[in-house]
Tab-separated table of C-alpha atoms in Angstrom:
chain	number	residue	atom	x	y	z
A	27	MET	CA	41.930	109.274	89.839
A	28	SER	CA	45.400	108.749	88.446
A	29	VAL	CA	48.907	107.640	89.221
A	30	ARG	CA	52.022	109.162	87.669
A	31	ILE	CA	54.592	106.651	86.432
A	32	LYS	CA	58.255	107.383	85.700
A	33	CYS	CA	60.913	105.121	84.198
A	34	PHE	CA	64.647	105.759	84.088
A	35	ALA	CA	67.843	104.853	82.271
A	36	SER	CA	68.022	101.510	80.381
A	37	LEU	CA	64.495	100.653	81.508
A	38	ARG	CA	63.130	103.931	80.139
A	39	GLN	CA	64.774	103.170	76.809
A	40	ARG	CA	63.672	99.524	76.734
A	41	LEU	CA	60.019	100.257	77.606
A	42	GLY	CA	60.011	103.452	75.573
A	43	ILE	CA	58.362	105.187	78.546
A	44	GLY	CA	59.814	108.194	80.352
A	45	GLN	CA	56.672	109.407	82.075
A	46	THR	CA	53.021	108.372	81.794
A	47	GLU	CA	49.759	108.295	83.769
A	48	LEU	CA	47.710	105.290	84.813
A	49	ALA	CA	44.164	105.179	86.141
A	50	HIS	CA	44.142	104.450	89.866
A	51	ARG	CA	42.161	101.365	90.974
A	52	ARG	CA	41.208	100.355	94.472
A	53	GLY	CA	43.697	97.836	95.917
A	54	MET	CA	46.284	98.635	93.264
A	55	THR	CA	49.894	97.636	94.022
A	56	ILE	CA	53.169	98.730	92.474
A	57	GLY	CA	53.268	95.288	90.801
A	58	ASP	CA	49.884	96.055	89.161
A	59	ALA	CA	51.327	99.312	87.835
A	60	TRP	CA	54.256	97.379	86.327
A	61	ARG	CA	51.883	94.926	84.619
A	62	ALA	CA	49.984	97.846	83.110
A	63	LEU	CA	53.228	99.033	81.472
A	64	SER	CA	54.777	95.809	80.235
A	65	GLU	CA	53.914	92.225	79.398
A	66	GLU	CA	57.358	91.127	80.622
A	67	PRO	CA	57.690	89.964	84.228
A	68	PRO	CA	59.517	92.543	86.380
A	69	PRO	CA	63.316	92.174	85.915
A	70	GLU	CA	65.096	90.545	88.874
A	71	ASN	CA	67.100	93.677	89.617
A	72	LEU	CA	64.156	96.092	89.169
A	73	LEU	CA	64.026	98.943	91.676
A	74	CYS	CA	60.805	100.775	92.527
A	75	ALA	CA	59.957	104.001	94.311
A	76	ARG	CA	56.722	105.423	95.637
A	77	ASN	CA	56.618	109.175	96.233
A	78	LEU	CA	60.433	109.484	96.085
A	79	GLU	CA	61.114	106.675	98.592
A	80	TYR	CA	62.243	103.147	97.764
A	81	ALA	CA	59.342	100.679	97.712
A	82	ASP	CA	58.609	97.130	96.563
A	83	LEU	CA	56.159	95.527	94.155
A	84	GLN	CA	53.803	94.394	96.942
A	85	GLN	CA	53.303	97.918	98.240
A	86	ALA	CA	49.899	99.631	97.796
A	87	VAL	CA	49.477	102.586	95.428
A	88	GLU	CA	47.258	105.501	96.487
A	89	ASP	CA	45.501	107.876	94.152
A	90	GLY	CA	47.843	110.715	93.194
A	91	ASP	CA	51.021	108.751	93.909
A	92	GLU	CA	54.180	108.999	91.844
A	93	ILE	CA	55.562	105.531	91.112
A	94	ALA	CA	58.989	104.993	89.530
A	95	PHE	CA	60.739	101.985	87.998
A	96	PHE	CA	64.463	101.858	87.366
A	97	PRO	CA	67.537	99.595	87.087
A	98	PRO	CA	70.289	99.451	89.759
A	99	VAL	CA	71.716	102.911	90.382
A	100	THR	CA	75.254	103.690	89.193
A	101	GLY	CA	76.059	107.153	90.503
A	102	GLY	CA	79.119	108.369	92.363
B	24	MET	CA	75.123	120.318	105.737
B	25	LYS	CA	74.874	120.958	102.011
B	26	VAL	CA	73.732	118.611	99.240
B	27	GLU	CA	73.687	119.752	95.620
B	28	ILE	CA	73.092	118.436	92.132
B	29	ARG	CA	75.088	120.209	89.411
B	30	ALA	CA	74.338	120.308	85.702
B	31	ARG	CA	77.734	121.860	84.869
B	32	ALA	CA	81.375	120.959	85.487
B	33	PHE	CA	82.617	121.990	88.936
B	34	ALA	CA	85.981	122.395	90.687
B	35	PRO	CA	85.701	120.082	93.710
B	36	TRP	CA	88.675	121.247	95.793
B	37	GLU	CA	87.677	124.876	95.355
B	38	GLU	CA	84.084	124.064	96.343
B	39	LEU	CA	85.435	122.271	99.387
B	40	ALA	CA	87.714	125.143	100.419
B	41	GLU	CA	84.883	127.615	99.914
B	42	HIS	CA	82.447	125.574	102.015
B	43	GLN	CA	85.042	125.052	104.742
B	44	ALA	CA	85.727	128.775	104.973
B	45	HIS	CA	82.278	129.160	106.536
B	46	LEU	CA	82.879	126.696	109.388
B	47	PRO	CA	83.848	128.110	112.809
B	48	PRO	CA	87.681	128.356	112.787
B	49	GLY	CA	89.356	125.932	115.201
B	50	SER	CA	86.183	123.868	115.667
B	51	TYR	CA	87.140	120.912	113.466
B	52	GLY	CA	90.299	118.833	113.635
B	53	ALA	CA	89.589	116.562	110.682
B	54	CYS	CA	88.196	116.695	107.174
B	55	ALA	CA	87.982	113.563	105.033
B	56	ALA	CA	87.040	114.073	101.400
B	57	PHE	CA	86.463	111.996	98.311
B	58	VAL	CA	86.232	113.012	94.663
B	59	GLY	CA	85.129	110.579	91.984
B	60	SER	CA	85.909	111.638	88.453
B	61	MET	CA	85.372	110.369	84.962
B	62	ARG	CA	88.026	107.998	83.636
B	63	ASP	CA	88.737	107.710	79.924
B	64	PHE	CA	88.851	103.913	80.189
B	65	ASN	CA	86.420	101.397	81.743
B	66	GLU	CA	85.941	97.650	81.476
B	67	GLY	CA	88.515	97.323	78.733
B	68	GLU	CA	87.225	100.115	76.488
B	69	ARG	CA	88.011	103.734	75.849
B	70	VAL	CA	85.262	106.021	77.126
B	71	THR	CA	84.908	109.271	75.212
B	72	ALA	CA	81.913	110.806	76.997
B	73	MET	CA	79.369	110.079	79.696
B	74	THR	CA	75.796	111.070	80.429
B	75	LEU	CA	74.507	111.050	83.995
B	76	GLU	CA	70.736	110.681	84.224
B	77	HIS	CA	68.990	111.107	87.565
B	78	TYR	CA	65.561	111.071	89.165
B	79	ALA	CA	65.117	114.759	90.003
B	80	GLY	CA	63.439	115.123	93.385
B	81	MET	CA	64.159	111.620	94.613
B	82	THR	CA	67.927	112.068	94.203
B	83	GLU	CA	68.080	115.163	96.407
B	84	ARG	CA	65.813	113.524	98.982
B	85	GLN	CA	67.907	110.338	99.124
B	86	LEU	CA	71.173	112.304	99.303
B	87	ARG	CA	69.872	114.466	102.141
B	88	GLN	CA	68.672	111.400	104.042
B	89	LEU	CA	71.834	109.356	103.684
B	90	THR	CA	74.127	112.298	104.400
B	91	GLY	CA	72.084	113.314	107.449
B	92	ASP	CA	72.066	109.725	108.730
B	93	ALA	CA	75.855	109.438	108.455
B	94	ALA	CA	76.344	112.889	110.011
B	95	ARG	CA	74.225	111.957	113.032
B	96	ARG	CA	75.708	108.481	113.419
B	97	HIS	CA	79.281	109.812	113.404
B	98	GLY	CA	78.687	113.138	115.163
B	99	LEU	CA	79.933	115.217	112.231
B	100	LEU	CA	80.297	118.969	112.503
B	101	ASP	CA	79.383	119.367	108.827
B	102	ALA	CA	79.126	117.518	105.520
B	103	LEU	CA	79.103	118.509	101.857
B	104	VAL	CA	77.911	116.470	98.879
B	105	VAL	CA	77.999	117.718	95.281
B	106	HIS	CA	77.009	115.411	92.416
B	107	ARG	CA	77.158	116.055	88.715
B	108	VAL	CA	74.426	115.259	86.177
B	109	GLY	CA	74.188	115.724	82.396
B	110	ALA	CA	76.855	115.359	79.710
B	111	LEU	CA	80.408	114.829	81.015
B	112	GLN	CA	83.846	114.790	79.395
B	113	PRO	CA	86.717	112.571	80.614
B	114	ASN	CA	88.508	113.903	83.720
B	115	GLU	CA	85.488	115.899	84.896
B	116	PRO	CA	84.491	115.413	88.544
B	117	ILE	CA	81.374	113.312	89.130
B	118	VAL	CA	81.001	113.495	92.893
B	119	LEU	CA	82.489	115.316	95.883
B	120	VAL	CA	81.851	114.141	99.448
B	121	ALA	CA	83.437	115.865	102.457
B	122	ALA	CA	82.963	115.268	106.189
B	123	TRP	CA	84.210	117.467	109.041
B	124	SER	CA	84.609	116.272	112.631
B	125	ALA	CA	86.641	116.842	115.796
B	126	HIS	CA	88.828	113.738	115.247
B	127	ARG	CA	89.815	111.682	112.226
B	128	ALA	CA	88.014	108.391	112.861
B	129	ALA	CA	84.546	109.962	112.475
B	130	ALA	CA	85.488	111.966	109.380
B	131	PHE	CA	86.976	108.955	107.554
B	132	ALA	CA	84.147	106.602	108.478
B	133	ALA	CA	81.393	109.086	107.597
B	134	CYS	CA	82.962	110.075	104.264
B	135	ALA	CA	83.318	106.434	103.174
B	136	GLU	CA	79.835	105.595	104.457
B	137	ILE	CA	78.247	108.486	102.556
B	138	MET	CA	79.989	107.336	99.363
B	139	GLU	CA	78.830	103.726	99.807
B	140	SER	CA	75.238	104.771	100.579
B	141	LEU	CA	75.254	107.174	97.646
B	142	LYS	CA	76.524	104.434	95.313
B	143	SER	CA	73.824	102.005	96.437
B	144	ARG	CA	70.844	104.349	96.963
B	145	ALA	CA	71.125	107.674	95.135
B	146	THR	CA	69.147	107.607	91.878
B	147	PHE	CA	71.834	108.292	89.263
B	148	TRP	CA	72.554	106.251	86.131
B	149	LYS	CA	75.673	106.417	83.970
B	150	LYS	CA	75.685	105.941	80.216
B	151	GLU	CA	79.112	105.703	78.584
B	152	SER	CA	80.032	106.546	74.994
B	153	THR	CA	82.708	104.220	73.636
B	154	PRO	CA	84.100	103.711	70.116
B	155	GLY	CA	81.675	100.750	69.931
B	156	GLY	CA	78.624	102.853	70.811
B	157	GLU	CA	76.704	103.832	73.941
B	158	ARG	CA	76.196	101.535	76.920
B	159	TRP	CA	74.526	101.864	80.303
B	160	VAL	CA	76.819	101.077	83.230
B	161	GLU	CA	75.172	98.033	84.822
B	162	LYS	CA	76.785	98.007	88.247
B	163	ASN	CA	79.247	99.840	90.436
B	164	THR	CA	82.744	98.699	91.381
B	165	PRO	CA	83.091	97.380	94.938
B	166	GLY	CA	83.655	99.884	97.716
B	167	ALA	CA	85.571	100.192	100.945
B	168	ASN	CA	84.647	98.825	104.349
B	169	ILE	CA	85.485	101.310	107.048
B	170	GLU	CA	84.908	100.620	110.725
C	16	MET	CA	104.531	110.681	94.824
C	17	LYS	CA	105.379	113.775	96.841
C	18	VAL	CA	106.180	114.073	100.547
C	19	GLU	CA	106.945	117.463	102.078
C	20	ILE	CA	107.599	119.073	105.438
C	21	ARG	CA	106.469	122.715	105.675
C	22	ALA	CA	107.648	125.315	108.138
C	23	ARG	CA	104.877	127.780	107.125
C	24	ALA	CA	101.075	127.702	106.968
C	25	PHE	CA	99.743	126.092	103.782
C	26	ALA	CA	96.395	125.895	101.943
C	27	PRO	CA	95.736	122.147	101.694
C	28	TRP	CA	92.934	122.101	99.105
C	29	GLU	CA	94.860	124.417	96.806
C	30	GLU	CA	97.992	122.263	97.176
C	31	LEU	CA	95.875	119.232	96.343
C	32	ALA	CA	94.305	120.830	93.268
C	33	GLU	CA	97.710	122.022	92.099
C	34	HIS	CA	99.270	118.567	92.510
C	35	GLN	CA	96.324	116.882	90.794
C	36	ALA	CA	96.600	119.193	87.794
C	37	HIS	CA	99.843	117.384	86.862
C	38	LEU	CA	98.303	113.900	86.757
C	39	PRO	CA	97.326	112.474	83.352
C	40	PRO	CA	93.711	113.633	82.722
C	41	GLY	CA	91.211	110.768	82.731
C	42	SER	CA	93.675	108.325	84.336
C	43	TYR	CA	92.255	108.367	87.872
C	44	GLY	CA	88.663	107.774	88.929
C	45	ALA	CA	89.101	108.372	92.651
C	46	CYS	CA	90.883	110.705	95.028
C	47	ALA	CA	90.549	110.294	98.788
C	48	ALA	CA	92.002	113.063	100.912
C	49	PHE	CA	92.402	113.928	104.560
C	50	VAL	CA	93.298	117.207	106.250
C	51	GLY	CA	94.054	117.400	109.951
C	52	SER	CA	93.988	120.891	111.397
C	53	MET	CA	94.601	122.563	114.730
C	54	ARG	CA	91.602	122.749	117.038
C	55	ASP	CA	91.294	125.505	119.617
C	56	PHE	CA	90.190	122.981	122.248
C	57	ASN	CA	91.695	119.651	123.358
C	58	GLU	CA	91.230	117.378	126.380
C	59	GLY	CA	88.983	119.884	128.119
C	60	GLU	CA	91.210	122.942	127.699
C	61	ARG	CA	91.445	125.872	125.342
C	62	VAL	CA	94.517	125.636	123.115
C	63	THR	CA	95.908	128.983	122.003
C	64	ALA	CA	98.967	127.841	120.056
C	65	MET	CA	100.911	124.724	119.112
C	66	THR	CA	104.512	123.883	118.319
C	67	LEU	CA	105.325	120.896	116.131
C	68	GLU	CA	108.818	119.527	116.688
C	69	HIS	CA	110.220	116.879	114.354
C	70	TYR	CA	113.325	114.794	113.719
C	71	ALA	CA	114.580	116.331	110.482
C	72	GLY	CA	115.858	113.624	108.163
C	73	MET	CA	114.145	110.722	109.890
C	74	THR	CA	110.689	112.262	109.377
C	75	GLU	CA	111.068	112.593	105.603
C	76	ARG	CA	112.527	109.096	105.382
C	77	GLN	CA	109.698	107.540	107.413
C	78	LEU	CA	107.035	109.468	105.467
C	79	ARG	CA	108.492	108.372	102.133
C	80	GLN	CA	108.654	104.755	103.296
C	81	LEU	CA	105.133	104.549	104.685
C	82	THR	CA	103.599	106.438	101.755
C	83	GLY	CA	105.454	104.289	99.233
C	84	ASP	CA	104.415	101.106	101.063
C	85	ALA	CA	100.728	102.102	101.008
C	86	ALA	CA	100.951	103.202	97.362
C	87	ARG	CA	102.400	99.837	96.300
C	88	ARG	CA	100.050	97.794	98.465
C	89	HIS	CA	96.961	99.539	97.068
C	90	GLY	CA	98.175	100.134	93.513
C	91	LEU	CA	97.854	103.917	93.763
C	92	LEU	CA	98.414	106.137	90.748
C	93	ASP	CA	99.831	108.875	92.985
C	94	ALA	CA	100.003	110.122	96.570
C	95	LEU	CA	100.690	113.445	98.247
C	96	VAL	CA	101.665	114.079	101.881
C	97	VAL	CA	102.332	117.543	103.312
C	98	HIS	CA	103.026	117.984	107.034
C	99	ARG	CA	103.502	121.182	108.967
C	100	VAL	CA	106.205	121.859	111.564
C	101	GLY	CA	107.000	124.896	113.721
C	102	ALA	CA	104.672	127.349	115.459
C	103	LEU	CA	100.960	126.966	114.595
C	104	GLN	CA	97.862	129.028	115.272
C	105	PRO	CA	94.388	127.494	115.777
C	106	ASN	CA	92.643	126.471	112.538
C	107	GLU	CA	95.909	126.051	110.632
C	108	PRO	CA	96.319	122.772	108.706
C	109	ILE	CA	98.707	120.243	110.244
C	110	VAL	CA	98.652	117.471	107.674
C	111	LEU	CA	97.332	116.771	104.180
C	112	VAL	CA	97.214	113.234	102.769
C	113	ALA	CA	95.784	112.468	99.319
C	114	ALA	CA	95.656	109.212	97.359
C	115	TRP	CA	94.703	108.770	93.680
C	116	SER	CA	93.588	105.473	92.154
C	117	ALA	CA	91.410	104.001	89.418
C	118	HIS	CA	88.593	103.044	91.804
C	119	ARG	CA	87.461	104.269	95.210
C	120	ALA	CA	88.290	101.288	97.456
C	121	ALA	CA	92.062	101.661	96.962
C	122	ALA	CA	92.028	105.450	97.405
C	123	PHE	CA	90.039	105.310	100.663
C	124	ALA	CA	92.049	102.437	102.128
C	125	ALA	CA	95.424	103.935	101.195
C	126	CYS	CA	94.546	107.427	102.475
C	127	ALA	CA	93.419	106.058	105.856
C	128	GLU	CA	96.393	103.701	106.049
C	129	ILE	CA	98.889	106.493	105.328
C	130	MET	CA	97.288	108.600	108.083
C	131	GLU	CA	97.447	105.738	110.604
C	132	SER	CA	101.066	104.884	109.743
C	133	LEU	CA	101.994	108.567	109.890
C	134	LYS	CA	100.369	108.925	113.319
C	135	SER	CA	102.200	105.884	114.690
C	136	ARG	CA	105.606	106.178	112.954
C	137	ALA	CA	106.380	109.678	111.667
C	138	THR	CA	108.657	111.542	114.086
C	139	PHE	CA	106.567	114.592	114.988
C	140	TRP	CA	105.712	115.835	118.491
C	141	LYS	CA	103.015	118.355	119.417
C	142	LYS	CA	103.335	120.832	122.251
C	143	GLU	CA	100.177	122.773	123.100
C	144	SER	CA	99.930	126.195	124.747
C	145	THR	CA	96.929	126.450	127.062
C	146	PRO	CA	95.873	129.102	129.595
C	147	GLY	CA	97.483	126.785	132.210
C	148	GLY	CA	100.834	126.659	130.387
C	149	GLU	CA	102.558	124.455	127.841
C	150	ARG	CA	102.100	120.693	127.617
C	151	TRP	CA	103.408	117.946	125.347
C	152	VAL	CA	100.665	115.894	123.742
C	153	GLU	CA	101.271	112.401	125.143
C	154	LYS	CA	99.328	110.255	122.709
C	155	ASN	CA	97.157	110.388	119.605
C	156	THR	CA	93.404	109.851	119.424
C	157	PRO	CA	92.302	106.495	118.009
C	158	GLY	CA	92.045	106.145	114.249
C	159	ALA	CA	89.900	104.405	111.696
C	160	ASN	CA	90.095	100.789	110.565
C	161	ILE	CA	89.609	100.542	106.830
C	162	GLU	CA	89.629	97.247	104.965
D	29	MET	CA	135.449	107.076	117.294
D	30	SER	CA	132.161	108.688	118.214
D	31	VAL	CA	128.400	108.323	118.127
D	32	ARG	CA	125.989	111.225	117.648
D	33	ILE	CA	123.041	111.244	120.065
D	34	LYS	CA	119.798	113.200	119.571
D	35	CYS	CA	116.843	113.583	121.943
D	36	PHE	CA	113.437	115.030	121.099
D	37	ALA	CA	110.346	116.630	122.616
D	38	SER	CA	109.559	116.012	126.318
D	39	LEU	CA	112.592	113.717	126.611
D	40	ARG	CA	114.875	116.433	125.224
D	41	GLN	CA	113.516	118.840	127.822
D	42	ARG	CA	113.660	116.353	130.698
D	43	LEU	CA	117.238	115.242	130.021
D	44	GLY	CA	118.308	118.734	128.959
D	45	ILE	CA	119.984	117.163	125.905
D	46	GLY	CA	119.137	118.039	122.309
D	47	GLN	CA	122.259	116.702	120.658
D	48	THR	CA	125.528	115.342	122.010
D	49	GLU	CA	128.398	112.996	121.140
D	50	LEU	CA	129.492	109.832	122.931
D	51	ALA	CA	132.692	107.868	122.534
D	52	HIS	CA	132.100	104.638	120.642
D	53	ARG	CA	133.109	101.400	122.373
D	54	ARG	CA	133.316	97.950	120.924
D	55	GLY	CA	130.152	95.945	121.581
D	56	MET	CA	128.172	99.077	122.449
D	57	THR	CA	124.354	98.819	122.281
D	58	ILE	CA	121.672	101.503	122.119
D	59	GLY	CA	120.899	100.636	125.761
D	60	ASP	CA	124.519	101.457	126.647
D	61	ALA	CA	124.118	104.829	124.936
D	62	TRP	CA	121.008	105.493	127.038
D	63	ARG	CA	122.853	104.636	130.272
D	64	ALA	CA	125.605	107.061	129.298
D	65	LEU	CA	122.994	109.857	129.117
D	66	SER	CA	120.835	109.180	132.149
D	67	GLU	CA	120.869	107.366	135.472
D	68	GLU	CA	117.139	106.665	135.080
D	69	PRO	CA	116.092	103.362	133.529
D	70	PRO	CA	114.719	103.798	129.987
D	71	PRO	CA	111.024	104.918	130.138
D	72	GLU	CA	108.559	102.170	129.192
D	73	ASN	CA	107.339	104.072	126.144
D	74	LEU	CA	110.828	105.143	125.000
D	75	LEU	CA	111.401	105.004	121.243
D	76	CYS	CA	114.856	104.669	119.686
D	77	ALA	CA	116.273	105.128	116.219
D	78	ARG	CA	119.608	104.212	114.660
D	79	ASN	CA	120.577	106.053	111.476
D	80	LEU	CA	117.016	107.346	110.903
D	81	GLU	CA	115.338	103.918	111.264
D	82	TYR	CA	113.455	102.635	114.300
D	83	ALA	CA	115.617	100.405	116.493
D	84	ASP	CA	115.566	98.877	119.982
D	85	LEU	CA	117.793	99.037	123.032
D	86	GLN	CA	119.447	95.676	122.309
D	87	GLN	CA	120.654	96.761	118.894
D	88	ALA	CA	124.407	97.264	118.298
D	89	VAL	CA	125.848	100.746	117.725
D	90	GLU	CA	128.594	101.202	115.127
D	91	ASP	CA	131.170	103.947	115.080
D	92	GLY	CA	129.739	107.029	113.327
D	93	ASP	CA	126.101	106.087	113.973
D	94	GLU	CA	123.387	108.582	114.803
D	95	ILE	CA	121.260	107.324	117.697
D	96	ALA	CA	118.023	109.068	118.734
D	97	PHE	CA	115.772	108.780	121.787
D	98	PHE	CA	112.231	110.131	121.882
D	99	PRO	CA	108.744	109.722	123.387
D	100	PRO	CA	105.754	108.351	121.401
D	101	VAL	CA	105.176	110.396	118.249
D	102	THR	CA	102.116	112.683	118.046
D	103	GLY	CA	102.023	114.065	114.512
D	104	GLY	CA	99.150	114.206	112.046
């Protein structure tokens, strides 16, 4: 029963977390996963993904999911 | 339709010519292309190197989705997207987008739309090395509106 | 800025790469390009060959004016326009337009604007050979609006 | 005292004139030059140039000018 967490770019450096695992709990949301990583409130411009698709903090997390947190993208 | 992430420097116009050589001759009347490359100057400072981080897996998925969406919406005959990751030197290409269609309006609109979607949705992050140290690029410059 | 009329087939992406190689490395962040080429099908008929007539002297002058105007308006670093004349076979390039700038909005807008001005002002005329005989192309297809 | 006249594309073929010379007259306009070439009224979509710049039928013609008549352009 676990959830894989990934962080990228400035957020990865600030949290000091590239990849980690969290225990999955019933009713868990992406916001709950954030709170398990950091005592700070989620940054205003925080982006989240669930299983490689954009998601938001209210969205439910299923066992085995991959959840990612990252700042605004700057490719191209 | 081809979407690729590259860890090494690439020659965009040669990639484009090579890809185009496989399209049915005489089928397309228009190709619009865009290449973004690394400048040696940004926001008032000299930039000596750049690192492009990305979210492997999600990036490819997002690029395929946004390119496919634009291709369908504009009735493209083909599209090509190549994006660099890793350590870059000034002048190296970062991104190539090309769109082929029967007439020019669709090719222009789709190429610009793919670039704008890529800039806002594809999971890449730029870190610049300047004489004052390293800094993450916080946001992209504004894009073009094409109708 | 370079504007050229060509009486022979040309390789647009190679011309573009060659021209770009002379720009100061690291100075430009964006290149938008367009290539129009001869389709083998138009307005419901197979097209087997094309002749491009032009008004020598006026064409070059108009192309230089409209390219220079777009370059100034959008603050381009450079621009390249190559246009074919004479007898063409299907799949051969007709026109190449490329625009270099610091950021993408100017390159996209200028490239599209040069194409639209060229289509409406540059003194070229297409004659198509079809199985039913020769016909002058009477008007261009609609273009793209880029802001 | 002469004016060089050029015609292009379908108009060149229809009038059977690629290039010709006309005598220049005082007060001559581009419309006068057209009437010297053809009995037809100028086509609605007719384009004109004077010395390699777009012009219209009302514009004056000077001695030594090059005047051109052509249909809508279809390059690119």
